[in-house]
C-alpha positions as a LaTeX table, in Angstrom:
\begin{tabular}{lrrr}
\hline
Residue & $x$ (\AA) & $y$ (\AA) & $z$ (\AA) \\
\hline
Met1 & 1.96 & 38.25 & 126.53 \\
Lys2 & 2.87 & 40.61 & 123.96 \\
Lys3 & 5.73 & 38.92 & 122.96 \\
Ala4 & 3.93 & 35.89 & 122.53 \\
Trp5 & 1.17 & 37.59 & 120.48 \\
Ser6 & 3.91 & 38.92 & 118.30 \\
Ser7 & 5.42 & 35.67 & 118.10 \\
Leu8 & 1.85 & 34.09 & 116.89 \\
Phe9 & 1.25 & 36.99 & 114.33 \\
Ala10 & 4.71 & 36.43 & 113.05 \\
Leu11 & 3.99 & 32.66 & 112.43 \\
Ala12 & 0.56 & 33.45 & 110.94 \\
Leu13 & 2.02 & 35.64 & 108.82 \\
Leu14 & 4.42 & 33.02 & 107.52 \\
Ile15 & 2.15 & 30.36 & 107.20 \\
Ser16 & $-0.04$ & 32.99 & 104.92 \\
His17 & 2.41 & 33.70 & 102.56 \\
Gly18 & 3.85 & 30.10 & 102.60 \\
Leu19 & 0.45 & 28.83 & 101.46 \\
Ala20 & 0.27 & 31.60 & 99.08 \\
Trp21 & 3.22 & 30.58 & 97.31 \\
Ala22 & 2.44 & 27.30 & 97.42 \\
Gln23 & $-0.89$ & 27.73 & 95.48 \\
Lys24 & 0.51 & 29.87 & 93.02 \\
Pro25 & 0.47 & 28.33 & 89.78 \\
Glu26 & 3.49 & 27.25 & 87.68 \\
Ala27 & 4.00 & 28.58 & 84.46 \\
Gln28 & 2.18 & 26.50 & 81.98 \\
Leu29 & 4.53 & 24.38 & 80.07 \\
Leu30 & 4.23 & 24.03 & 76.30 \\
Lys31 & 6.13 & 21.05 & 74.10 \\
Ile32 & 7.27 & 22.73 & 70.80 \\
Ala33 & 8.75 & 20.43 & 68.14 \\
Thr34 & 11.48 & 21.92 & 65.61 \\
Gly35 & 14.50 & 20.56 & 63.72 \\
Glu36 & 18.24 & 21.58 & 63.36 \\
Leu37 & 18.83 & 24.67 & 61.31 \\
Pro38 & 21.69 & 26.56 & 62.87 \\
Pro39 & 21.84 & 29.49 & 63.87 \\
Tyr40 & 18.06 & 29.82 & 64.11 \\
Ala41 & 17.64 & 26.56 & 65.58 \\
Thr42 & 19.66 & 23.77 & 67.25 \\
Glu43 & 20.59 & 21.82 & 70.24 \\
Ser44 & 24.07 & 22.86 & 70.02 \\
Arg45 & 23.75 & 26.05 & 71.51 \\
Pro46 & 22.36 & 26.79 & 74.92 \\
Asp47 & 19.58 & 28.85 & 73.63 \\
Lys48 & 18.84 & 26.72 & 71.09 \\
Gly49 & 19.23 & 29.03 & 68.68 \\
Ile50 & 18.15 & 32.42 & 67.66 \\
Ala51 & 14.59 & 31.82 & 66.32 \\
Leu52 & 13.71 & 29.50 & 69.23 \\
Ser53 & 15.19 & 31.89 & 71.99 \\
Ile54 & 12.37 & 34.47 & 70.38 \\
Val55 & 9.62 & 32.08 & 70.65 \\
Arg56 & 10.88 & 31.10 & 74.35 \\
Arg57 & 11.16 & 34.83 & 75.36 \\
Ala58 & 7.59 & 35.74 & 74.00 \\
Phe59 & 6.23 & 32.80 & 75.46 \\
Glu60 & 7.74 & 33.74 & 79.05 \\
Leu61 & 6.46 & 37.30 & 79.01 \\
Glu62 & 3.14 & 36.12 & 78.91 \\
Gly63 & 3.55 & 33.23 & 81.64 \\
Tyr64 & 4.40 & 30.02 & 79.60 \\
Arg65 & 7.42 & 27.95 & 80.07 \\
Val66 & 8.89 & 26.26 & 76.68 \\
Glu67 & 10.48 & 22.72 & 76.22 \\
Phe68 & 11.92 & 22.17 & 72.46 \\
Thr69 & 11.76 & 18.29 & 71.20 \\
Phe70 & 14.27 & 18.33 & 68.13 \\
Leu71 & 13.00 & 15.81 & 65.24 \\
Pro72 & 13.51 & 15.61 & 61.71 \\
Trp73 & 11.45 & 18.75 & 60.28 \\
Ser74 & 9.08 & 16.47 & 58.47 \\
Arg75 & 8.00 & 14.34 & 61.45 \\
Ala76 & 8.10 & 17.85 & 63.59 \\
Leu77 & 5.47 & 19.11 & 61.25 \\
Ala78 & 3.24 & 16.13 & 60.71 \\
Glu79 & 3.28 & 14.87 & 64.58 \\
Ser80 & 2.43 & 18.78 & 65.49 \\
Arg81 & $-0.47$ & 18.70 & 62.65 \\
Ala82 & $-1.84$ & 15.61 & 64.45 \\
Gly83 & $-1.67$ & 17.20 & 68.27 \\
Lys84 & 0.93 & 15.19 & 69.68 \\
Trp85 & 3.05 & 18.90 & 70.39 \\
Asp86 & 1.56 & 22.01 & 71.83 \\
Gly87 & 3.37 & 23.66 & 68.24 \\
Thr88 & 6.22 & 23.76 & 66.41 \\
Ala89 & 8.47 & 26.51 & 65.24 \\
Tyr90 & 9.96 & 28.00 & 63.11 \\
Trp91 & 8.30 & 27.59 & 59.30 \\
Gly92 & 8.06 & 29.62 & 56.54 \\
His93 & 4.74 & 30.80 & 55.32 \\
Lys94 & 3.01 & 27.97 & 53.05 \\
Pro95 & $-0.81$ & 28.46 & 52.02 \\
Glu96 & $-1.23$ & 24.78 & 52.62 \\
His97 & 0.05 & 25.55 & 56.06 \\
Asp98 & $-3.14$ & 27.98 & 57.03 \\
Val99 & $-5.32$ & 24.62 & 56.61 \\
Ser100 & $-3.75$ & 22.55 & 59.51 \\
Phe101 & $-2.43$ & 25.77 & 62.07 \\
Phe102 & $-2.61$ & 28.77 & 63.44 \\
Leu103 & 0.28 & 30.86 & 62.51 \\
Ser104 & 1.89 & 33.21 & 64.79 \\
Asp105 & 3.12 & 36.85 & 63.57 \\
Asn106 & 6.36 & 36.92 & 62.20 \\
Val107 & 8.87 & 35.19 & 64.11 \\
Ile108 & 11.97 & 36.40 & 62.26 \\
Thr109 & 12.36 & 37.64 & 58.30 \\
Glu110 & 15.01 & 35.43 & 56.81 \\
Gln111 & 17.70 & 37.04 & 54.32 \\
Trp112 & 17.87 & 34.27 & 51.48 \\
Val113 & 20.49 & 35.44 & 48.93 \\
Phe114 & 22.22 & 33.92 & 46.09 \\
Val115 & 25.95 & 33.01 & 47.41 \\
Tyr116 & 28.54 & 32.25 & 44.63 \\
Arg117 & 32.44 & 31.92 & 44.21 \\
Asn118 & 33.98 & 34.94 & 43.78 \\
Ala119 & 36.09 & 34.29 & 40.61 \\
Leu120 & 32.27 & 33.94 & 39.13 \\
Asp121 & 31.01 & 37.46 & 37.62 \\
Phe122 & 27.59 & 36.93 & 38.70 \\
Lys123 & 24.84 & 39.56 & 38.41 \\
Trp124 & 20.89 & 39.00 & 38.62 \\
Gln125 & 17.74 & 41.03 & 39.06 \\
Gln126 & 15.29 & 38.80 & 38.10 \\
Leu127 & 14.94 & 35.05 & 37.85 \\
Ala128 & 15.56 & 34.90 & 34.00 \\
Asp129 & 18.81 & 35.68 & 34.68 \\
Leu130 & 19.84 & 32.42 & 36.71 \\
Arg131 & 19.17 & 30.59 & 33.36 \\
Pro132 & 23.22 & 30.30 & 32.12 \\
Tyr133 & 23.95 & 29.21 & 35.81 \\
Arg134 & 24.14 & 25.44 & 37.51 \\
Ile135 & 21.92 & 26.29 & 40.45 \\
Ala136 & 22.34 & 24.16 & 44.03 \\
Met137 & 18.90 & 23.70 & 45.51 \\
Ile138 & 17.32 & 21.76 & 48.44 \\
Gln139 & 14.58 & 19.89 & 48.01 \\
Asp140 & 12.61 & 20.42 & 50.62 \\
Tyr141 & 13.01 & 24.10 & 50.98 \\
Thr142 & 10.68 & 26.65 & 50.41 \\
Tyr143 & 12.39 & 29.17 & 48.36 \\
Thr144 & 9.60 & 31.13 & 46.23 \\
Pro145 & 6.96 & 29.71 & 44.52 \\
Glu146 & 8.59 & 31.42 & 41.29 \\
Ile147 & 12.21 & 29.69 & 41.52 \\
Trp148 & 10.29 & 26.26 & 42.14 \\
Ala149 & 8.21 & 26.72 & 39.10 \\
Met150 & 11.32 & 27.98 & 36.65 \\
Ala151 & 12.93 & 24.63 & 38.03 \\
Asn152 & 10.41 & 21.97 & 37.78 \\
Lys153 & 9.62 & 23.36 & 34.19 \\
Ala154 & 13.83 & 22.27 & 33.36 \\
Glu155 & 14.08 & 26.43 & 32.45 \\
Leu156 & 16.99 & 26.31 & 35.26 \\
Lys157 & 19.87 & 23.98 & 35.79 \\
Val158 & 19.31 & 22.57 & 38.94 \\
Glu159 & 21.21 & 20.06 & 40.71 \\
Lys160 & 19.21 & 18.64 & 43.82 \\
Leu161 & 20.53 & 18.00 & 47.18 \\
Pro162 & 20.05 & 16.70 & 50.68 \\
Asn163 & 21.09 & 20.00 & 52.83 \\
Asp164 & 23.33 & 23.21 & 52.59 \\
Met165 & 26.67 & 21.81 & 53.75 \\
Ala166 & 26.35 & 19.71 & 50.22 \\
Ala167 & 25.28 & 22.79 & 48.22 \\
Leu168 & 28.43 & 24.92 & 49.83 \\
Arg169 & 31.31 & 21.69 & 49.29 \\
Leu170 & 29.52 & 21.87 & 45.55 \\
Leu171 & 30.03 & 25.87 & 45.03 \\
Leu172 & 33.68 & 25.32 & 46.39 \\
Leu173 & 34.71 & 22.17 & 44.17 \\
Lys174 & 32.87 & 24.38 & 41.06 \\
Arg175 & 30.27 & 21.54 & 39.93 \\
Val176 & 27.80 & 24.32 & 40.77 \\
Asp177 & 27.75 & 28.11 & 40.34 \\
Ile178 & 25.10 & 29.29 & 42.58 \\
Ala179 & 23.16 & 28.38 & 45.38 \\
Pro180 & 20.28 & 30.18 & 46.74 \\
Met181 & 20.86 & 30.15 & 50.43 \\
Glu182 & 19.67 & 31.70 & 53.97 \\
Arg183 & 22.43 & 34.35 & 54.61 \\
Asn184 & 22.90 & 33.44 & 58.45 \\
Val185 & 22.69 & 30.02 & 57.98 \\
Thr186 & 25.54 & 30.25 & 55.58 \\
Cys187 & 27.31 & 32.77 & 57.89 \\
Asp188 & 27.32 & 30.03 & 60.87 \\
Leu189 & 28.07 & 26.66 & 58.28 \\
Leu190 & 31.03 & 28.62 & 57.02 \\
Ala191 & 32.29 & 29.21 & 60.40 \\
Arg192 & 32.00 & 25.68 & 61.93 \\
Asn193 & 32.69 & 23.70 & 59.02 \\
Phe194 & 35.15 & 25.47 & 56.82 \\
Ser195 & 38.56 & 27.23 & 56.71 \\
Pro196 & 38.42 & 30.97 & 56.44 \\
Ala197 & 40.66 & 30.76 & 53.00 \\
Asp198 & 37.36 & 28.61 & 51.89 \\
Ala199 & 35.12 & 30.90 & 53.27 \\
Ala200 & 37.03 & 33.97 & 51.53 \\
Gln201 & 35.97 & 32.20 & 48.10 \\
Leu202 & 32.52 & 32.81 & 48.28 \\
Ser203 & 30.38 & 35.92 & 48.57 \\
Ala204 & 26.80 & 36.64 & 48.76 \\
His205 & 24.64 & 38.82 & 46.07 \\
Pro206 & 23.51 & 42.03 & 47.85 \\
Lys207 & 19.92 & 41.58 & 46.12 \\
Leu208 & 17.63 & 39.74 & 48.24 \\
Met209 & 15.56 & 36.57 & 46.58 \\
Thr210 & 12.65 & 37.74 & 48.43 \\
Asp211 & 12.07 & 40.52 & 51.28 \\
Ser212 & 9.19 & 39.13 & 52.63 \\
Phe213 & 10.32 & 35.63 & 53.97 \\
Thr214 & 8.83 & 35.66 & 57.26 \\
Thr215 & 8.65 & 32.94 & 59.69 \\
His216 & 6.30 & 31.58 & 62.44 \\
Leu217 & 5.06 & 29.49 & 65.27 \\
Met218 & 2.34 & 27.19 & 64.48 \\
Met219 & $-0.36$ & 25.29 & 66.55 \\
Ser220 & $-2.51$ & 22.58 & 65.38 \\
Arg221 & $-6.56$ & 23.75 & 64.70 \\
Gly222 & $-6.60$ & 20.43 & 66.12 \\
Leu223 & $-6.20$ & 21.30 & 69.67 \\
Pro224 & $-8.45$ & 23.75 & 71.32 \\
Ser225 & $-5.96$ & 25.82 & 73.33 \\
Ser226 & $-3.92$ & 26.66 & 70.08 \\
Ala227 & $-5.90$ & 29.90 & 69.20 \\
Gly228 & $-5.60$ & 31.68 & 72.74 \\
Arg229 & $-2.27$ & 30.39 & 72.88 \\
Val230 & $-0.65$ & 32.21 & 69.44 \\
Ala231 & $-2.53$ & 35.19 & 70.42 \\
Ala232 & $-0.65$ & 34.92 & 73.90 \\
Phe233 & 2.33 & 34.60 & 71.76 \\
Asn234 & 1.52 & 37.18 & 69.35 \\
Ala235 & 1.28 & 39.71 & 72.78 \\
Gly236 & 4.52 & 38.14 & 74.00 \\
Leu237 & 6.41 & 38.82 & 70.85 \\
Lys238 & 4.91 & 42.50 & 70.59 \\
Lys239 & 6.45 & 43.26 & 74.03 \\
Leu240 & 9.79 & 41.61 & 73.39 \\
Arg241 & 10.18 & 43.72 & 69.94 \\
Ala242 & 9.22 & 46.72 & 72.00 \\
Ser243 & 11.53 & 46.29 & 74.95 \\
Gly244 & 14.83 & 45.88 & 72.74 \\
Glu245 & 15.20 & 42.62 & 73.29 \\
Tyr246 & 14.68 & 41.15 & 70.32 \\
Gln247 & 17.22 & 43.10 & 68.25 \\
Lys248 & 20.03 & 41.49 & 70.56 \\
Leu249 & 18.34 & 38.10 & 70.11 \\
Ser250 & 18.33 & 38.70 & 66.53 \\
Ser251 & 21.87 & 39.72 & 65.63 \\
Gln252 & 23.82 & 36.89 & 66.79 \\
Val253 & 25.71 & 36.06 & 64.04 \\
Asn254 & 29.35 & 36.34 & 62.73 \\
Cys255 & 29.52 & 36.64 & 58.96 \\
Pro256 & 33.27 & 36.49 & 56.64 \\
Gln257 & 34.42 & 39.79 & 55.98 \\
Gly258 & 32.58 & 41.91 & 53.57 \\
Trp259 & 29.17 & 39.92 & 54.36 \\
Ser260 & 28.11 & 42.64 & 56.79 \\
Asp261 & 27.64 & 45.30 & 53.77 \\
Val262 & 25.99 & 42.98 & 51.76 \\
Ala263 & 23.04 & 42.79 & 54.85 \\
Lys264 & 23.04 & 46.62 & 54.84 \\
Thr265 & 22.69 & 46.63 & 51.55 \\
Ala266 & 19.87 & 43.72 & 51.22 \\
His267 & 17.63 & 45.89 & 53.74 \\
\hline
\end{tabular}
Protein backbone atom coordinates (compact mmCIF):
# COMPACT_ATOMS: atom_id res chain seq x y z
CA MET A 1 0.00 0.00 0.00
CA LYS A 2 2.84 2.33 0.91
CA LYS A 3 4.44 1.61 -2.45
CA ALA A 4 1.14 2.37 -4.20
CA TRP A 5 0.85 5.73 -2.43
CA SER A 6 4.42 6.54 -3.42
CA SER A 7 3.67 5.72 -7.04
CA LEU A 8 0.51 7.84 -6.98
CA PHE A 9 2.42 10.75 -5.42
CA ALA A 10 5.16 10.49 -8.06
CA LEU A 11 2.54 10.40 -10.82
CA ALA A 12 0.76 13.45 -9.39
CA LEU A 13 4.08 15.29 -9.21
CA LEU A 14 4.86 14.50 -12.85
CA ILE A 15 1.39 15.63 -13.93
CA SER A 16 1.67 18.89 -11.98
CA HIS A 17 5.09 19.61 -13.47
CA GLY A 18 3.77 18.78 -16.93
CA LEU A 19 0.83 21.15 -16.47
CA ALA A 20 3.13 23.87 -15.22
CA TRP A 21 5.39 23.37 -18.24
CA ALA A 22 2.42 23.40 -20.61
CA GLN A 23 1.07 26.59 -19.05
CA LYS A 24 4.42 28.38 -19.12
CA PRO A 25 4.02 31.20 -21.68
CA GLU A 26 6.29 31.07 -24.72
CA ALA A 27 8.59 34.00 -25.37
CA GLN A 28 6.68 36.66 -27.27
CA LEU A 29 7.60 36.76 -30.96
CA LEU A 30 8.57 40.10 -32.47
CA LYS A 31 8.66 40.52 -36.25
CA ILE A 32 11.25 43.09 -37.26
CA ALA A 33 11.82 44.43 -40.77
CA THR A 34 15.35 45.10 -41.92
CA GLY A 35 17.54 45.36 -45.02
CA GLU A 36 20.88 44.25 -46.39
CA LEU A 37 24.01 45.99 -45.10
CA PRO A 38 26.72 43.41 -44.42
CA PRO A 39 28.30 42.80 -41.98
CA TYR A 40 25.71 44.57 -39.79
CA ALA A 41 22.51 43.20 -41.33
CA THR A 42 22.47 40.37 -43.86
CA GLU A 43 20.69 37.13 -44.69
CA SER A 44 24.05 35.64 -45.71
CA ARG A 45 25.28 35.19 -42.13
CA PRO A 46 23.85 32.67 -39.65
CA ASP A 47 23.57 35.42 -36.99
CA LYS A 48 21.97 37.80 -39.56
CA GLY A 49 24.74 40.34 -38.98
CA ILE A 50 26.50 42.13 -36.14
CA ALA A 51 23.83 44.76 -35.43
CA LEU A 52 20.93 42.34 -35.76
CA SER A 53 22.59 39.81 -33.47
CA ILE A 54 22.81 42.57 -30.85
CA VAL A 55 19.12 43.38 -31.35
CA ARG A 56 18.14 39.73 -31.06
CA ARG A 57 20.21 39.02 -27.94
CA ALA A 58 19.03 42.18 -26.14
CA PHE A 59 15.41 41.14 -26.69
CA GLU A 60 16.12 37.54 -25.67
CA LEU A 61 17.47 38.75 -22.34
CA GLU A 62 14.05 40.31 -21.72
CA GLY A 63 12.02 37.25 -22.74
CA TYR A 64 11.29 37.98 -26.41
CA ARG A 65 12.00 36.04 -29.60
CA VAL A 66 12.89 37.91 -32.78
CA GLU A 67 12.21 37.06 -36.41
CA PHE A 68 13.84 39.25 -39.07
CA THR A 69 12.34 39.87 -42.51
CA PHE A 70 14.68 41.34 -45.13
CA LEU A 71 13.23 43.99 -47.43
CA PRO A 72 14.49 46.99 -49.39
CA TRP A 73 15.36 49.56 -46.71
CA SER A 74 12.82 52.14 -47.92
CA ARG A 75 10.04 49.52 -47.81
CA ALA A 76 11.10 48.33 -44.34
CA LEU A 77 10.89 51.91 -43.12
CA ALA A 78 7.51 52.70 -44.71
CA GLU A 79 5.82 49.46 -43.64
CA SER A 80 7.18 49.73 -40.10
CA ARG A 81 5.96 53.30 -39.84
CA ALA A 82 2.50 52.05 -40.84
CA GLY A 83 2.61 49.36 -38.13
CA LYS A 84 2.86 46.30 -40.39
CA TRP A 85 5.95 45.13 -38.46
CA ASP A 86 6.66 45.26 -34.74
CA GLY A 87 9.77 47.31 -35.49
CA THR A 88 12.66 47.93 -37.83
CA ALA A 89 16.42 47.79 -37.31
CA TYR A 90 18.84 49.25 -37.57
CA TRP A 91 18.79 52.98 -38.45
CA GLY A 92 20.92 56.07 -38.07
CA HIS A 93 19.18 58.85 -36.18
CA LYS A 94 17.33 61.49 -38.17
CA PRO A 95 15.05 64.11 -36.54
CA GLU A 96 12.16 63.06 -38.80
CA HIS A 97 12.28 59.54 -37.37
CA ASP A 98 11.33 60.89 -33.94
CA VAL A 99 7.92 61.93 -35.30
CA SER A 100 6.82 58.41 -36.30
CA PHE A 101 8.93 56.10 -34.13
CA PHE A 102 10.16 55.41 -30.64
CA LEU A 103 13.94 55.04 -30.96
CA SER A 104 15.99 52.73 -28.78
CA ASP A 105 19.30 53.44 -27.12
CA ASN A 106 22.33 53.17 -29.38
CA VAL A 107 22.70 49.68 -30.91
CA ILE A 108 26.16 50.30 -32.36
CA THR A 109 28.20 53.38 -33.28
CA GLU A 110 29.22 53.27 -36.91
CA GLN A 111 32.67 54.41 -38.04
CA TRP A 112 32.32 56.66 -41.09
CA VAL A 113 35.62 57.37 -42.81
CA PHE A 114 36.86 58.59 -46.18
CA VAL A 115 38.23 55.73 -48.27
CA TYR A 116 40.82 56.71 -50.89
CA ARG A 117 43.49 55.27 -53.17
CA ASN A 118 46.91 55.02 -51.56
CA ALA A 119 48.47 56.86 -54.49
CA LEU A 120 46.44 59.96 -53.60
CA ASP A 121 47.97 62.34 -51.06
CA PHE A 122 44.63 62.76 -49.29
CA LYS A 123 44.43 64.88 -46.16
CA TRP A 124 41.49 66.56 -44.51
CA GLN A 125 40.55 68.26 -41.26
CA GLN A 126 37.36 70.08 -42.21
CA LEU A 127 34.79 69.60 -44.95
CA ALA A 128 36.11 72.58 -46.92
CA ASP A 129 39.28 70.52 -47.48
CA LEU A 130 37.25 68.12 -49.65
CA ARG A 131 36.54 70.63 -52.42
CA PRO A 132 39.41 69.57 -54.74
CA TYR A 133 38.36 65.90 -54.77
CA ARG A 134 35.82 63.92 -56.79
CA ILE A 135 33.59 62.29 -54.17
CA ALA A 136 31.41 59.17 -54.51
CA MET A 137 28.23 59.47 -52.43
CA ILE A 138 25.25 57.15 -52.10
CA GLN A 139 21.96 58.97 -52.66
CA ASP A 140 20.02 57.33 -49.80
CA TYR A 141 22.74 57.45 -47.12
CA THR A 142 22.53 59.67 -44.05
CA TYR A 143 26.21 60.70 -43.76
CA THR A 144 26.04 64.05 -41.94
CA PRO A 145 23.75 67.05 -42.59
CA GLU A 146 26.81 69.22 -43.21
CA ILE A 147 28.27 67.17 -46.07
CA TRP A 148 24.88 66.84 -47.76
CA ALA A 149 24.34 70.60 -47.47
CA MET A 150 27.62 71.24 -49.29
CA ALA A 151 26.87 68.56 -51.89
CA ASN A 152 23.39 69.93 -52.60
CA LYS A 153 24.79 73.43 -53.04
CA ALA A 154 27.35 72.07 -55.53
CA GLU A 155 30.17 73.13 -53.23
CA LEU A 156 31.59 69.61 -53.60
CA LYS A 157 32.24 67.58 -56.76
CA VAL A 158 29.91 64.65 -56.15
CA GLU A 159 29.18 61.52 -58.16
CA LYS A 160 25.89 60.10 -56.85
CA LEU A 161 25.88 56.29 -56.93
CA PRO A 162 23.43 53.49 -56.03
CA ASN A 163 25.60 51.60 -53.55
CA ASP A 164 29.00 51.13 -51.92
CA MET A 165 30.12 48.48 -54.40
CA ALA A 166 29.83 51.03 -57.19
CA ALA A 167 31.84 53.51 -55.13
CA LEU A 168 34.67 51.02 -54.58
CA ARG A 169 34.77 50.10 -58.26
CA LEU A 170 35.00 53.76 -59.31
CA LEU A 171 37.73 54.35 -56.74
CA LEU A 172 39.81 51.54 -58.21
CA LEU A 173 39.11 52.78 -61.75
CA LYS A 174 40.31 56.29 -60.67
CA ARG A 175 37.01 57.85 -61.72
CA VAL A 176 36.47 59.23 -58.19
CA ASP A 177 39.06 60.18 -55.59
CA ILE A 178 37.39 59.53 -52.25
CA ALA A 179 34.24 57.94 -50.85
CA PRO A 180 32.65 58.38 -47.43
CA MET A 181 32.00 54.81 -46.24
CA GLU A 182 31.35 52.91 -43.06
CA ARG A 183 34.62 51.24 -42.15
CA ASN A 184 33.34 47.74 -41.32
CA VAL A 185 30.97 47.69 -44.31
CA THR A 186 33.93 48.56 -46.54
CA CYS A 187 36.10 45.83 -44.99
CA ASP A 188 33.36 43.27 -45.58
CA LEU A 189 32.84 44.32 -49.21
CA LEU A 190 36.56 44.23 -49.94
CA ALA A 191 36.97 40.79 -48.37
CA ARG A 192 34.04 39.24 -50.24
CA ASN A 193 34.19 40.94 -53.63
CA PHE A 194 37.72 42.13 -54.38
CA SER A 195 41.16 40.59 -54.61
CA PRO A 196 43.77 41.26 -51.89
CA ALA A 197 45.70 43.24 -54.51
CA ASP A 198 42.71 45.53 -55.12
CA ALA A 199 42.09 45.94 -51.39
CA ALA A 200 45.74 46.84 -50.85
CA GLN A 201 45.30 49.87 -53.14
CA LEU A 202 42.85 51.51 -50.73
CA SER A 203 43.13 53.10 -47.31
CA ALA A 204 40.77 54.65 -44.80
CA HIS A 205 41.69 58.06 -43.43
CA PRO A 206 42.05 57.87 -39.62
CA LYS A 207 39.86 60.93 -39.00
CA LEU A 208 36.20 59.96 -38.56
CA MET A 209 33.57 61.99 -40.39
CA THR A 210 31.65 62.02 -37.14
CA ASP A 211 32.15 60.25 -33.81
CA SER A 212 28.45 60.25 -32.99
CA PHE A 213 26.82 58.17 -35.75
CA THR A 214 24.53 56.18 -33.48
CA THR A 215 22.13 53.53 -34.78
CA HIS A 216 18.80 52.39 -33.37
CA LEU A 217 15.92 49.95 -33.25
CA MET A 218 12.75 51.85 -34.20
CA MET A 219 9.17 50.97 -33.29
CA SER A 220 6.09 52.73 -34.63
CA ARG A 221 4.36 55.23 -32.37
CA GLY A 222 1.11 53.96 -33.89
CA LEU A 223 1.38 50.61 -32.08
CA PRO A 224 0.32 50.73 -28.40
CA SER A 225 2.93 48.14 -27.35
CA SER A 226 5.90 49.96 -28.90
CA ALA A 227 6.93 52.15 -25.96
CA GLY A 228 7.06 49.20 -23.55
CA ARG A 229 8.97 47.05 -26.02
CA VAL A 230 11.57 49.74 -26.62
CA ALA A 231 11.99 50.07 -22.85
CA ALA A 232 12.45 46.28 -22.59
CA PHE A 233 14.99 46.35 -25.41
CA ASN A 234 16.96 49.12 -23.70
CA ALA A 235 17.04 47.08 -20.49
CA GLY A 236 18.27 44.01 -22.39
CA LEU A 237 20.88 46.07 -24.23
CA LYS A 238 22.20 47.37 -20.92
CA LYS A 239 22.52 43.79 -19.62
CA LEU A 240 24.25 42.74 -22.84
CA ARG A 241 26.86 45.49 -22.51
CA ALA A 242 27.46 44.69 -18.84
CA SER A 243 27.98 40.98 -19.53
CA GLY A 244 30.81 41.43 -22.01
CA GLU A 245 28.85 39.64 -24.73
CA TYR A 246 28.20 42.92 -26.52
CA GLN A 247 31.93 43.43 -27.14
CA LYS A 248 32.27 39.93 -28.62
CA LEU A 249 29.31 40.46 -30.94
CA SER A 250 30.49 43.86 -32.17
CA SER A 251 34.08 42.95 -33.06
CA GLN A 252 33.63 40.31 -35.78
CA VAL A 253 35.17 42.05 -38.81
CA ASN A 254 38.37 41.40 -40.76
CA CYS A 255 39.91 44.42 -42.47
CA PRO A 256 42.82 44.84 -44.89
CA GLN A 257 46.28 44.98 -43.34
CA GLY A 258 46.79 48.30 -41.57
CA TRP A 259 43.09 49.14 -41.23
CA SER A 260 42.94 47.81 -37.64
CA ASP A 261 45.34 50.56 -36.61
CA VAL A 262 43.00 53.04 -38.30
CA ALA A 263 40.16 51.97 -36.01
CA LYS A 264 42.28 52.47 -32.90
CA THR A 265 43.40 55.89 -34.09
CA ALA A 266 39.85 56.87 -34.98
CA HIS A 267 38.54 56.21 -31.48
